[in-house]
Coordinates of C-alpha atoms in Angstrom, one line a residue:
M1054 CA 4.0 5.7 -6.2
S1055 CA 7.4 5.7 -5.5
Q1056 CA 10.3 2.7 -5.1
S1057 CA 11.0 1.7 -1.9
A1058 CA 14.4 0.9 -1.2
D1059 CA 13.7 -2.1 0.0
F1060 CA 12.0 -3.5 -4.3
M1061 CA 14.7 -5.1 -6.1
E1062 CA 13.0 -3.0 -9.8
L1063 CA 12.3 -4.9 -12.6
K1064 CA 14.0 -2.3 -15.4
E1065 CA 11.3 -1.7 -18.5
D1066 CA 14.2 -2.6 -20.9
D1067 CA 15.2 -6.3 -19.7
I1068 CA 10.6 -7.0 -19.2
R1069 CA 11.2 -6.0 -23.5
A1070 CA 14.5 -8.1 -24.2
H1071 CA 11.9 -10.7 -23.6
Y1072 CA 8.9 -9.4 -25.7
A1073 CA 10.4 -11.7 -29.0
A1074 CA 10.4 -14.8 -27.1
A1075 CA 7.2 -14.4 -24.8
T1076 CA 5.7 -14.0 -28.6
A1077 CA 6.9 -16.7 -29.6
M1078 CA 4.9 -19.0 -27.2
L1079 CA 1.4 -16.8 -27.9
E1080 CA 2.0 -17.9 -31.9
G1081 CA 3.2 -21.3 -31.2
V1082 CA 5.3 -23.9 -29.0
D1083 CA 4.9 -27.9 -29.6
H1084 CA 4.7 -29.1 -26.3
T1085 CA 3.7 -33.1 -25.3
P1086 CA 1.7 -33.1 -22.1
R1087 CA 3.7 -35.5 -19.3
I1088 CA 0.8 -35.4 -16.4
A1089 CA -2.6 -33.7 -17.8
K1090 CA -4.3 -35.2 -20.4
A1091 CA -6.0 -33.7 -23.1
K1092 CA -9.4 -32.4 -21.9
E1093 CA -12.5 -33.1 -24.4
A1094 CA -14.8 -30.1 -25.5
P1095 CA -18.3 -30.7 -25.0
A1096 CA -19.9 -31.5 -28.9
A1097 CA -21.3 -28.3 -30.6
E1098 CA -24.6 -28.6 -31.2
R1099 CA -25.3 -27.4 -35.4
S1100 CA -27.7 -25.6 -36.8
S1101 CA -28.6 -25.6 -40.8
G1102 CA -27.6 -22.3 -42.0
I1103 CA -25.1 -21.1 -39.3
G1104 CA -21.5 -21.4 -40.0
T1105 CA -19.2 -23.1 -37.8
R1106 CA -16.6 -21.1 -36.0
R1107 CA -13.3 -20.8 -37.1
R1108 CA -11.4 -21.7 -34.2
F1109 CA -12.9 -25.3 -34.8
R1110 CA -12.7 -25.8 -38.4
S1111 CA -11.0 -28.7 -39.1
T1112 CA -8.3 -28.7 -42.1
T1113 CA -9.1 -32.4 -43.0
P1114 CA -11.9 -32.4 -45.1
G1115 CA -14.8 -35.0 -43.6
L1116 CA -13.1 -34.7 -40.1
V1117 CA -14.5 -34.2 -36.6
T1118 CA -13.0 -34.2 -34.0
R1119 CA -14.1 -33.4 -30.4
S1120 CA -10.4 -33.0 -29.3
T1121 CA -8.7 -30.0 -27.7
A1122 CA -5.7 -30.9 -28.2
R1123 CA -3.8 -29.7 -31.2
P1124 CA -1.1 -31.6 -33.3
E1125 CA 0.2 -28.5 -34.9
G1126 CA 1.0 -27.4 -31.4
V1127 CA -0.5 -24.5 -29.2
R1128 CA -0.8 -21.5 -30.6
L1129 CA -2.7 -18.9 -28.2
I1130 CA -2.6 -16.0 -30.4
E1131 CA -4.9 -18.1 -32.6
R1132 CA -6.9 -19.2 -30.3
I1133 CA -8.0 -15.9 -28.4
E1134 CA -8.5 -14.0 -31.3
G1135 CA -10.8 -17.0 -32.7
V1136 CA -13.5 -16.4 -29.8
G1137 CA -16.7 -14.7 -31.6
D1138 CA -17.7 -14.8 -34.9
D1139 CA -15.9 -11.8 -35.8
A1140 CA -12.9 -12.5 -38.9
L1141 CA -11.1 -9.1 -36.8
P1142 CA -9.9 -10.0 -33.3
S1143 CA -12.0 -7.4 -30.8
A1144 CA -9.8 -4.6 -28.4
L1145 CA -10.6 -6.8 -25.9
Q1146 CA -8.5 -9.9 -27.6
A1147 CA -5.7 -7.4 -28.7
T1148 CA -5.9 -6.4 -24.9
T1149 CA -6.1 -10.1 -23.1
L1150 CA -3.0 -11.0 -25.7
Q1151 CA -1.0 -7.8 -24.5
A1152 CA -1.0 -8.7 -21.1
L1153 CA -0.3 -12.7 -21.7
R1154 CA 3.2 -11.4 -23.8
R1155 CA 3.8 -8.8 -20.9
A1156 CA 3.3 -11.1 -17.9
L1157 CA 5.2 -14.1 -19.6
A1158 CA 7.9 -11.2 -21.0
I1159 CA 8.0 -10.2 -16.9
G1160 CA 7.9 -14.3 -15.5
L1161 CA 11.0 -14.3 -17.7
T1162 CA 13.0 -11.2 -16.2
V1163 CA 12.3 -12.9 -12.6
G1164 CA 14.1 -16.2 -13.6
D1165 CA 17.0 -14.3 -15.1
Q1166 CA 17.2 -12.5 -11.7
F1167 CA 16.8 -15.7 -9.6
S1168 CA 19.3 -17.0 -12.0
D1169 CA 22.1 -14.8 -11.0
A1170 CA 21.5 -14.3 -7.6
T1171 CA 21.6 -18.2 -7.1
G1172 CA 24.6 -19.0 -9.7
L1173 CA 22.2 -20.9 -11.7
A1174 CA 23.3 -18.7 -14.5
E1175 CA 27.3 -19.7 -14.0
L1176 CA 25.6 -23.4 -13.8
K1177 CA 23.3 -23.3 -17.3
R1178 CA 26.8 -22.4 -18.8
E1179 CA 28.9 -25.3 -17.7
N1180 CA 26.2 -27.4 -18.5
L1181 CA 25.6 -25.7 -22.1
E1182 CA 29.4 -26.1 -22.1
G1183 CA 30.0 -30.0 -20.4
R1184 CA 31.7 -28.9 -18.2
L1185 CA 29.1 -29.1 -15.3
S1186 CA 30.4 -31.5 -12.3
D1187 CA 29.5 -34.3 -11.2
S1188 CA 29.1 -32.4 -7.6
K1189 CA 27.5 -29.7 -8.9
K1190 CA 24.8 -31.6 -11.0
A1191 CA 22.2 -32.1 -7.5
E1192 CA 22.2 -28.4 -7.3
F1193 CA 21.9 -27.3 -11.1
T1194 CA 18.5 -29.6 -11.2
D1195 CA 17.4 -28.1 -7.7
L1196 CA 17.7 -24.6 -8.6
L1197 CA 16.3 -25.1 -12.3
A1198 CA 13.2 -26.4 -10.4
A1199 CA 13.0 -23.6 -8.2
E1200 CA 13.6 -21.3 -10.9
A1201 CA 10.8 -22.9 -12.8
L1202 CA 8.3 -22.5 -10.1
A1203 CA 9.8 -19.2 -9.4
V1204 CA 8.8 -17.9 -13.8
L1205 CA 5.7 -19.4 -13.3
F1206 CA 4.6 -18.5 -10.5
S1207 CA 5.8 -15.0 -11.4
F1208 CA 3.7 -15.4 -15.1
A1209 CA 0.4 -16.6 -13.4
N1210 CA 1.0 -13.4 -10.9
A1211 CA 1.1 -11.0 -13.6
A1212 CA -1.0 -12.1 -15.9
S1213 CA -3.7 -11.5 -13.0
Y1214 CA -2.7 -8.5 -11.8
L1215 CA -2.6 -7.0 -15.2
L1216 CA -6.1 -8.5 -16.7
A1217 CA -8.0 -7.6 -13.4
S1218 CA -9.3 -4.9 -14.5
H1219 CA -10.9 -6.2 -17.2
A1220 CA -13.0 -8.7 -15.2
T1221 CA -16.9 -8.8 -15.3
E1222 CA -19.1 -10.6 -13.3
T1223 CA -18.6 -13.4 -15.6
T1224 CA -16.8 -16.3 -13.9
V1225 CA -16.2 -20.2 -14.8
E1226 CA -14.8 -22.9 -13.0
I1227 CA -11.8 -25.0 -15.0
G1228 CA -11.0 -27.2 -11.8
G1229 CA -7.3 -27.2 -11.3
V1230 CA -4.2 -27.2 -13.1
E1231 CA -2.6 -30.0 -13.6
E1232 CA 0.8 -29.7 -16.0
V1233 CA 3.3 -27.9 -13.8
L1234 CA 6.2 -29.2 -14.8
T1235 CA 10.1 -28.5 -12.8
D1236 CA 12.3 -29.9 -14.7
N1237 CA 13.2 -25.9 -16.2
A1238 CA 11.4 -22.2 -16.6
Q1239 CA 11.0 -22.9 -20.5
L1240 CA 9.3 -25.7 -20.6
A1241 CA 7.1 -24.7 -17.4
L1242 CA 5.9 -22.5 -19.1
H1243 CA 5.3 -24.1 -22.7
G1244 CA 3.4 -26.7 -20.0
A1245 CA 0.9 -23.7 -18.6
L1246 CA 0.5 -22.7 -22.1
W1247 CA -0.6 -25.6 -23.4
E1248 CA -3.4 -26.4 -20.2
L1249 CA -3.7 -23.0 -20.9
D1250 CA -4.9 -23.6 -24.7
Q1251 CA -6.8 -26.5 -23.2
D1252 CA -9.2 -24.7 -20.9
L1253 CA -9.7 -21.6 -23.7
A1254 CA -11.1 -24.7 -26.2
I1255 CA -13.8 -25.3 -23.5
F1256 CA -14.6 -22.3 -21.8
A1257 CA -14.2 -19.3 -23.5
D1258 CA -17.0 -18.6 -26.1
E1259 CA -17.1 -15.2 -26.0
D1260 CA -14.7 -12.5 -24.4
A1261 CA -15.8 -12.1 -21.1
K1262 CA -15.7 -15.7 -20.8
T1263 CA -11.7 -16.0 -22.0
V1264 CA -11.0 -13.1 -19.6
A1265 CA -13.2 -15.5 -17.2
T1266 CA -11.1 -18.5 -17.9
L1267 CA -7.8 -16.3 -17.8
L1268 CA -8.2 -15.4 -14.6
A1269 CA -9.2 -19.0 -13.2
F1270 CA -6.5 -20.5 -14.6
T1271 CA -4.0 -17.8 -12.6
E1272 CA -4.8 -18.6 -9.8
Q1273 CA -5.0 -22.1 -10.3
L1274 CA -2.1 -22.0 -11.0
M1275 CA -0.4 -19.7 -9.2
E1276 CA -1.8 -22.0 -5.8
K1277 CA -0.1 -25.4 -7.8
A1278 CA 2.6 -23.9 -7.5
S1279 CA 3.0 -22.6 -3.9
L1280 CA 2.2 -25.8 -2.7
R1281 CA 4.9 -27.0 -5.5
A1282 CA 7.4 -24.8 -3.8
A1283 CA 6.9 -25.7 -0.1
N1284 CA 8.9 -28.8 -0.7
T1285 CA 11.4 -27.4 -2.9
P1286 CA 14.9 -26.1 -2.1
R1287 CA 16.4 -23.3 -3.2
L1288 CA 13.7 -20.9 -2.6
E1289 CA 14.7 -18.7 -0.6
P1290 CA 16.2 -15.8 -2.6
F1291 CA 13.0 -16.1 -4.8
N1292 CA 10.7 -16.0 -1.0
Q1293 CA 12.8 -12.8 0.1
A1294 CA 12.9 -10.7 -2.6
S1295 CA 10.2 -8.1 -3.5
Y1296 CA 10.3 -7.8 -7.6
R1297 CA 9.1 -4.0 -8.7
V1298 CA 7.4 -3.4 -11.6
E1299 CA 7.1 0.4 -11.6
A1300 CA 4.9 1.1 -14.7
D1301 CA 2.2 -1.3 -14.2
D1302 CA 3.0 -0.5 -10.0
L1303 CA 2.8 -4.3 -9.9
T1304 CA 4.9 -5.4 -6.8
I1305 CA 5.9 -9.2 -6.8
N1306 CA 6.5 -10.7 -3.1
G1307 CA 7.3 -14.2 -3.2
F1308 CA 4.8 -16.7 -3.8
T1309 CA 1.9 -14.3 -2.6
P1310 CA -0.6 -12.7 -5.2
A1311 CA -0.4 -9.6 -6.2
R1312 CA -3.9 -7.3 -6.2
A1313 CA -5.1 -4.3 -8.1
A1314 CA -5.2 -1.6 -5.7
K1315 CA -9.3 -1.1 -6.5
G1316 CA -12.0 -0.7 -4.2
S1317 CA -15.2 -2.3 -3.7
K1318 CA -18.4 -0.5 -4.6
L1319 CA -20.5 -1.1 -1.2
T1320 CA -23.9 -0.3 -1.8
M1321 CA -24.9 -0.9 1.6
T1322 CA -27.0 1.5 4.2
F1323 CA -24.3 3.4 6.4
K1324 CA -25.1 4.4 9.8
K1325 CA -23.4 6.9 11.9
P1326 CA -22.3 6.7 15.2
N1327 CA -25.3 7.8 16.9
E1328 CA -28.0 5.8 15.9
V1329 CA -26.0 3.3 16.9
V1330 CA -28.1 2.4 20.7
G1331 CA -26.1 1.3 23.6
N1332 CA -23.1 -0.9 22.5
H1333 CA -20.8 1.3 23.9
I1334 CA -17.4 -0.6 24.4
A1335 CA -18.1 -2.2 20.8
K1336 CA -18.8 1.1 19.2
Y1337 CA -16.6 2.8 20.7
Q1338 CA -13.2 0.3 19.5
S1339 CA -15.2 0.0 16.5
M1340 CA -14.6 4.1 16.0
K1341 CA -11.0 4.2 17.0
L1342 CA -10.6 0.8 14.7
A1343 CA -11.9 2.5 11.4
K1344 CA -9.3 5.9 12.0
M1345 CA -6.3 3.0 13.3
V1346 CA -6.5 1.5 10.0
M1347 CA -6.1 4.7 8.0
A1348 CA -2.5 5.7 10.1
Y1349 CA -1.1 2.5 7.4
D1350 CA 1.7 3.7 5.2
F1351 CA 1.1 2.6 1.2
E1352 CA 4.6 3.2 0.9
R1353 CA 6.4 1.5 4.6
K1354 CA 3.6 -1.0 3.9
L1355 CA 3.0 -1.1 7.6
N1356 CA 0.5 0.7 9.8
P1357 CA 2.3 2.4 13.0
F1358 CA -0.1 1.3 15.5
A1359 CA 0.7 -1.8 13.9
D1360 CA 4.5 -1.3 14.8
L1361 CA 3.6 -0.2 18.3
G1362 CA 1.4 -2.9 18.9
G1363 CA -2.0 -1.2 19.2
F1364 CA -3.5 -3.1 16.7
I1365 CA -7.0 -5.1 16.1
F1366 CA -5.9 -8.0 13.8
T1367 CA -9.2 -9.4 14.5
F1368 CA -11.7 -9.1 16.8
M1369 CA -15.3 -11.1 17.9
G1370 CA -18.4 -9.5 18.4
D1371 CA -21.3 -11.0 19.8
G1372 CA -24.3 -11.0 21.1
A1373 CA -27.9 -12.0 21.2
P1374 CA -30.2 -11.7 18.4
G1375 CA -31.5 -7.5 17.4
T1376 CA -28.5 -6.3 19.7
G1377 CA -27.5 -3.9 16.7
K1378 CA -24.3 -6.5 15.2
T1379 CA -25.6 -5.7 11.6
T1380 CA -25.7 -2.0 12.7
L1381 CA -22.4 -1.8 13.8
I1382 CA -20.7 -3.4 10.8
Q1383 CA -22.2 -0.9 8.5
M1384 CA -21.2 1.7 11.1
M1385 CA -18.1 0.9 10.8
A1386 CA -17.8 0.4 7.3
G1387 CA -19.5 3.6 6.2
L1388 CA -16.7 5.6 8.2
M1389 CA -13.9 3.0 6.3
S1390 CA -15.6 4.6 3.0
G1391 CA -15.5 8.1 4.2
Y1392 CA -12.5 7.4 5.6
C1393 CA -10.8 6.8 2.3
E1394 CA -12.7 8.4 0.1
T1395 CA -11.5 11.9 1.8
A1396 CA -8.0 10.6 1.3
G1397 CA -8.1 9.0 -1.8
Y1398 CA -7.3 5.4 -0.5
P1399 CA -8.7 2.3 -2.3
F1400 CA -10.9 0.8 0.1
R1401 CA -11.9 -2.7 0.1
Y1402 CA -15.0 -4.1 2.1
Q1403 CA -16.0 -7.7 1.7
N1404 CA -17.9 -10.4 3.7
L1405 CA -17.7 -14.2 4.2
S1406 CA -21.5 -15.6 3.6
T1407 CA -22.7 -19.1 4.1
D1408 CA -23.0 -18.5 0.0
N1409 CA -19.3 -19.2 0.1
I1410 CA -20.5 -22.9 1.2
D1411 CA -19.8 -25.4 -1.8
S1412 CA -20.1 -28.8 -2.2
Y1413 CA -16.8 -29.8 -3.9
Q1414 CA -14.5 -30.8 -2.6
G1415 CA -11.9 -28.2 -1.7
K1416 CA -14.2 -25.1 -3.8
S1417 CA -15.4 -23.7 0.4
G1418 CA -12.1 -23.5 1.4
Q1419 CA -10.8 -21.8 -1.5
N1420 CA -13.4 -19.4 -1.5
A1421 CA -12.0 -18.3 2.3
K1422 CA -8.7 -17.9 0.9
A1423 CA -9.9 -15.6 -1.9
F1424 CA -11.9 -13.3 0.6
I1425 CA -8.3 -13.8 2.9
N1426 CA -6.6 -12.3 0.2
N1427 CA -9.0 -9.8 -1.3
V1428 CA -8.9 -7.9 2.5
I1429 CA -5.2 -8.2 3.4
D1430 CA -4.5 -6.9 -0.5
P1431 CA -1.3 -4.3 0.9
N1432 CA -2.5 -1.7 -1.9
V1433 CA -5.9 -1.1 -0.4
I1434 CA -8.0 -0.2 3.2
G1435 CA -9.5 -3.6 3.9
F1436 CA -12.3 -4.4 6.1
G1437 CA -13.7 -8.3 5.9
T1438 CA -16.5 -9.6 8.1
I1439 CA -18.2 -13.2 8.8
D1440 CA -21.8 -13.0 9.8
D1441 CA -22.6 -15.7 11.5
I1442 CA -19.5 -17.5 11.7
D1443 CA -21.3 -20.4 13.7
Q1444 CA -22.9 -21.2 10.8
L1445 CA -19.9 -20.6 8.5
A1446 CA -17.3 -22.3 10.0
G1447 CA -17.9 -26.3 11.5
K1448 CA -16.4 -26.7 14.9
R1449 CA -13.9 -29.5 14.8
G1450 CA -15.7 -33.0 16.3
D1451 CA -19.4 -31.5 16.1
R1452 CA -20.8 -34.5 13.7
Q1453 CA -23.1 -32.0 12.1
S1454 CA -20.4 -29.9 10.6
S1455 CA -20.0 -29.9 6.7
A1456 CA -16.8 -30.3 4.9
G1457 CA -17.1 -27.0 3.4
Q1458 CA -17.0 -25.5 6.6
L1459 CA -14.7 -27.9 8.4
E1460 CA -12.6 -25.9 5.1
I1461 CA -12.9 -22.8 6.3
T1462 CA -12.2 -23.3 9.4
A1463 CA -8.6 -24.4 8.8
V1464 CA -9.0 -21.5 6.0
L1465 CA -9.7 -18.8 8.8
M1466 CA -7.2 -20.3 11.3
E1467 CA -4.4 -20.0 9.2
S1468 CA -4.8 -17.1 8.0
F1469 CA -5.5 -15.1 11.1
A1470 CA -2.8 -16.8 13.2
G1471 CA -0.8 -18.9 11.5
A1472 CA 2.8 -19.0 10.8
N1473 CA 2.9 -17.2 7.5
T1474 CA 0.3 -14.4 8.8
V1475 CA 1.7 -11.1 8.4
V1476 CA -0.4 -8.7 10.2
R1477 CA 0.7 -5.0 8.3
G1478 CA -2.2 -2.9 9.8
N1479 CA -4.1 -2.0 6.1
C1480 CA -7.0 -4.1 7.2
T1481 CA -9.1 -5.7 10.1
F1482 CA -11.4 -8.9 10.6
G1483 CA -14.7 -9.2 12.2
M1484 CA -16.4 -12.2 13.2
F1485 CA -19.3 -11.9 14.5
S1486 CA -22.7 -14.1 16.3
N1487 CA -25.2 -15.0 18.2
Y1488 CA -24.4 -18.0 19.3
P1489 CA -19.9 -17.6 20.1
E1490 CA -20.6 -21.1 21.8
N1491 CA -20.5 -23.0 18.6
V1492 CA -17.3 -21.7 17.1
D1493 CA -14.5 -23.8 17.4
D1494 CA -12.9 -22.7 20.6
A1495 CA -9.7 -22.5 18.5
L1496 CA -11.0 -20.4 16.0
R1497 CA -12.4 -18.2 18.4
Q1498 CA -9.9 -17.9 20.0
R1499 CA -7.9 -16.3 17.1
A1500 CA -10.2 -13.0 18.2
G1501 CA -7.8 -10.5 19.3
A1502 CA -10.4 -8.4 20.6
R1503 CA -14.3 -8.9 21.8
F1504 CA -17.0 -6.9 21.4
L1505 CA -19.8 -7.8 23.6
V1506 CA -23.0 -6.3 21.0
D1507 CA -25.4 -6.4 24.3
G1508 CA -27.3 -3.7 22.3
P1509 CA -29.5 -1.0 24.4
Q1510 CA -29.3 -1.6 28.2
T1511 CA -30.5 1.7 30.3
R1512 CA -33.8 3.4 30.4
D1513 CA -32.2 6.3 28.1
D1514 CA -31.2 4.3 26.1
Y1515 CA -34.7 2.3 25.3
V1516 CA -36.3 6.1 24.8
D1517 CA -33.5 6.9 23.0
I1518 CA -33.4 3.8 20.2
L1519 CA -37.4 4.5 20.4
N1520 CA -37.2 8.0 19.5
L1521 CA -34.8 7.4 16.5
L1522 CA -36.5 4.8 15.1
M1523 CA -40.2 6.4 15.5
G1524 CA -38.8 8.5 13.1
K1525 CA -40.1 12.6 12.4
N1526 CA -43.7 11.6 10.7
H1527 CA -45.5 12.1 14.3
D1528 CA -46.7 14.8 16.8
I1529 CA -45.5 12.6 20.2
P1530 CA -43.7 15.0 22.5
L1531 CA -40.4 13.6 23.5
G1532 CA -40.7 15.1 26.7
D1533 CA -38.5 16.3 29.4
F1534 CA -35.8 14.2 28.3
E1535 CA -32.6 15.0 26.2
P1536 CA -31.6 13.0 23.2
F1537 CA -28.8 10.7 22.7
A1538 CA -27.3 12.3 26.1
A1539 CA -26.9 8.8 27.4
Q1540 CA -24.4 8.0 24.1
E1541 CA -22.0 10.3 24.9
I1542 CA -19.6 8.1 24.0
K1543 CA -16.6 8.9 26.6
K1544 CA -18.4 9.0 29.3
A1545 CA -20.0 5.7 28.7
V1546 CA -17.2 4.2 27.7
A1547 CA -15.3 5.3 30.7
A1548 CA -18.4 3.3 33.0
S1549 CA -18.2 0.3 30.7
F1550 CA -14.3 0.1 31.4
D1551 CA -14.6 0.8 35.2
S1552 CA -18.2 -1.9 35.2
H1553 CA -15.3 -4.8 34.9
A1554 CA -12.9 -3.8 37.7
K1555 CA -14.7 -7.0 38.8
P1556 CA -16.1 -9.8 36.2
H1557 CA -19.3 -10.4 35.0
E1558 CA -19.5 -14.4 34.8
E1559 CA -20.6 -16.1 38.2
G1560 CA -18.0 -18.8 37.6
L1561 CA -15.2 -16.7 36.7
L1562 CA -16.5 -13.8 40.0
K1563 CA -15.4 -16.8 42.4
V1564 CA -12.2 -17.6 41.0
F1565 CA -12.0 -13.6 41.6
D1566 CA -12.7 -13.5 45.3
K1567 CA -10.8 -16.6 45.8
V1568 CA -7.7 -15.6 44.4
S1569 CA -7.8 -12.0 45.2
G1570 CA -9.2 -13.4 49.8
E1571 CA -6.0 -15.8 49.8
I1572 CA -3.3 -12.9 47.9
G1573 CA -5.2 -10.0 48.5
E1574 CA -5.2 -6.6 45.9
L1575 CA -4.5 -7.6 42.2
D1576 CA -1.3 -4.8 42.3
T1577 CA 1.7 -6.7 41.1
I1578 CA 2.5 -8.4 38.1
N1579 CA 3.4 -11.8 40.6
K1580 CA 0.0 -11.6 41.7
L1581 CA -1.9 -11.0 38.1
G1582 CA 0.0 -14.1 37.1
T1583 CA -1.7 -16.2 40.1
Y1584 CA -5.3 -14.8 39.2
L1585 CA -4.6 -15.7 35.7
K1586 CA -3.5 -19.6 36.9
G1587 CA -6.1 -19.7 38.5
I1588 CA -8.5 -18.8 35.8
Q1589 CA -6.8 -21.5 34.1
E1590 CA -7.5 -24.0 36.4
A1591 CA -10.9 -23.4 36.6
D1592 CA -11.2 -23.3 33.0
H1593 CA -8.8 -25.4 30.7
R1594 CA -9.7 -23.2 27.7
F1595 CA -7.6 -20.3 29.2
T1596 CA -4.4 -20.8 27.4
G1597 CA -1.0 -19.4 26.6
R1598 CA -3.2 -17.4 23.2
A1599 CA -5.5 -16.1 25.6
I1600 CA -2.5 -14.2 27.6
K1601 CA -1.7 -12.5 23.8
N1602 CA -5.4 -11.3 23.5
I1603 CA -5.4 -9.7 26.7
T1604 CA -2.4 -8.2 26.8
D1605 CA -2.5 -6.8 22.9
A1606 CA -6.1 -5.5 24.3
V1607 CA -4.0 -3.8 27.5
K1608 CA -2.1 -2.1 24.5
V1609 CA -4.7 -1.2 22.9
R1610 CA -5.7 0.3 26.2
A1611 CA -3.0 2.2 25.9
M1612 CA -3.7 4.0 22.6
D1613 CA -6.7 4.7 24.3
F1614 CA -7.4 7.5 22.1
E1615 CA -9.3 8.5 19.0
L1616 CA -7.2 10.3 16.5
P1617 CA -8.5 13.7 15.8
D1618 CA -11.6 13.9 13.5
E1619 CA -10.2 17.2 11.5
W1620 CA -7.3 14.3 10.8
M1621 CA -9.5 12.2 8.8
E1622 CA -11.0 15.0 7.6
E1623 CA -7.6 16.5 6.2
P1624 CA -5.2 14.3 5.3
D1625 CA -2.7 16.3 4.7
L1626 CA -2.7 16.9 8.4
F1627 CA -1.5 13.3 9.5
L1628 CA -2.7 10.5 7.0
F1629 CA -0.1 11.9 4.0
K1630 CA 2.6 12.5 6.6
D1631 CA 5.5 10.0 5.8
Y1632 CA 5.3 6.7 8.2
D1633 CA 8.0 8.0 11.1
T1634 CA 5.9 11.3 11.7
K1635 CA 3.0 9.4 12.1
L1636 CA 3.9 7.3 13.8
G1637 CA 6.0 9.9 16.0
M1638 CA 2.2 11.9 16.3
I1639 CA 1.2 8.7 17.8
K1640 CA 3.4 8.3 20.1
E1641 CA 2.7 11.6 22.1
L1642 CA -0.8 10.2 22.1
R1643 CA -0.3 6.9 23.9
Q1644 CA -1.1 6.6 27.3
P1645 CA 1.0 4.3 30.3
I1646 CA -0.6 1.3 31.0
T1647 CA -2.3 0.6 34.9
V1648 CA -2.7 -2.3 36.8
E1649 CA -6.5 -1.5 36.5
M1650 CA -6.5 -1.5 32.6
V1651 CA -4.8 -4.8 32.8
I1652 CA -7.5 -6.0 35.6
Q1653 CA -10.0 -5.1 33.0
E1654 CA -8.6 -6.6 29.9
I1655 CA -8.3 -9.7 32.1
N1656 CA -12.4 -10.0 33.2
R1657 CA -13.3 -8.6 30.6
Y1658 CA -12.1 -11.6 28.1
A1659 CA -12.2 -14.0 30.0
D1660 CA -15.8 -13.2 31.5
S1661 CA -16.3 -14.1 27.2
E1662 CA -14.6 -17.0 27.4
F1663 CA -16.7 -17.9 30.7
R1664 CA -20.2 -17.4 28.3
Y1665 CA -19.2 -19.0 26.1
A1666 CA -17.8 -22.1 27.7
D1667 CA -21.1 -21.8 30.3
K1668 CA -23.4 -21.7 26.6
S1669 CA -21.3 -24.3 24.8
D1670 CA -21.3 -26.6 27.7
E1671 CA -25.2 -26.5 28.3
V1672 CA -26.2 -26.9 24.3
A1673 CA -23.5 -30.1 24.7
V1674 CA -25.9 -31.4 27.8
A1675 CA -28.7 -30.8 26.2
N1676 CA -27.9 -32.8 22.8
M1677 CA -26.6 -35.5 24.5
V1678 CA -30.0 -35.3 26.6
R1679 CA -32.0 -35.3 23.7
E1680 CA -29.8 -37.9 21.9
Y1681 CA -30.6 -40.6 25.0
G1682 CA -33.9 -39.9 24.9
L1683 CA -34.4 -40.9 21.0
T1684 CA -32.4 -43.9 21.9
E1685 CA -34.5 -44.7 24.5
E1686 CA -37.6 -44.0 22.4
A1687 CA -35.8 -46.2 19.5
K1688 CA -35.6 -49.3 21.8
R1689 CA -39.6 -48.8 23.1
R1690 CA -40.2 -48.9 19.7
Y1691 CA -38.1 -52.0 18.8
L1692 CA -39.0 -54.1 21.4
E1693 CA -42.7 -53.4 20.8
S1694 CA -42.4 -54.4 17.2
K1695 CA -41.0 -57.6 18.2
G1696 CA -43.3 -58.1 20.8

């Protein structure tokens, strides 16, 4: 992958110049903890005839201690090579130490770049020479703290990235990282290595756990450094820079974790588009979206569709149980996986399930954030799904929502439309639910597109699905029927879109008839805006975010074309073109926006909101009726017991 002009190269010679200092830190540093406390390792069980592990061997005869703290200092090389019973270090131990040394060197190199860019290097010289003026002391202190956080995060980021390929199914829970110091970069690294040594002593009793402990530690260190950075001044030069390490294919973008461009192996059963019966608009938009994502440019880190405003970053598919939501996921994941395999792109699919809800405070939010970060990784094509989101994400104000569910809701809301959300166009998220009315209103409105998964509708749909599911192991004749003719996508989609010329939901239809009766045909921006205001008066939840989602959907309709199949089958025709060429090819296919499109998209979106609101209100009323009934029954029994 060639280097972009937006990147600031970290030269290999500069990185290797720090190898000696990095090696010295791994050999041994003295550090007295200032925030964290020494951790206690569990007592080791001993059996006769089994020797003690060399990393816990006491140098004082007869002395037994459980503390992981080393009075003689922190020696990570000895700590890591001491894992296991072999007298010689393993290949993985050597690889791990090489990765740690390189990560430390990268962090120190980033610190040099930051110092040069901010004038900190000159302030350090003045301080050493005793000529730092009082007027500069505050600036000097702030810059030292900023550099410390930049170096800490870059070290953890690089270590996590370099060790990612050695991860296994083994995981450990180390808790939070506490010894995060910001006096200066060197002290910050010493504190981090001291705490890492503590965790390794407790958790790393085999090589797989050594890597797992390191990865868990670097994740926690990155998170803590990012949180501290939010309230630390003078970090703009680091936040705005993109440092590139060409030899490792690593890019450091501020406090955003880098992820190794590694795809996930899918074991799901894929479905072909003709195996999805009914659901015409949802199927059509899913097929379009699968190809849209493939237009992502890995050099520019941007998708032309996102640039033009016709990209679906989040969508919600809702429908009754058994209408085909899982089948739709299998179809879309299968298409994207196949396209990526043809193009040689890494593809990463991940599902956020109820298994990610954890009883430990904060862990559910961490699981959700890890899910988001894995999918949005700009080095891969990503597809994230949240099936049964009504069970996974809690509704604020609902007493039945657990703390873990509310944590997930907060993470998803911030990630899908937060202040720091960046839509590059390399991934998309699908939220699916049988009961979307139980999803928090604000989270539901962060779904930019709505896919109504209503399953088979017509007689032809039911014949098609019966024929499909019956298979071939029978002799029952098909009869006078052309299989899958009703599933011809363009014809079916056109009919589906046309059906939204008028609303489907009764409440919205009353608004439509009232407004159009007063002002006539909705054929101008003024009249369309009046219709939108009428919807808002009928449902206060119809806010400015709803208008944005509608206009985004209209822009998608302007892209109402499917990229030719041959562009996916032969990557040289489109996928491997440079960004500007792909942008031009897409612009040529773009269609003009019409009034009919706008009305249809207003009705499609508002129909879904009215449908959700009606169900949500009905559920709320039913719950209140039940509670009143329970209260009355409790009063009756109480009075009987007193009598």
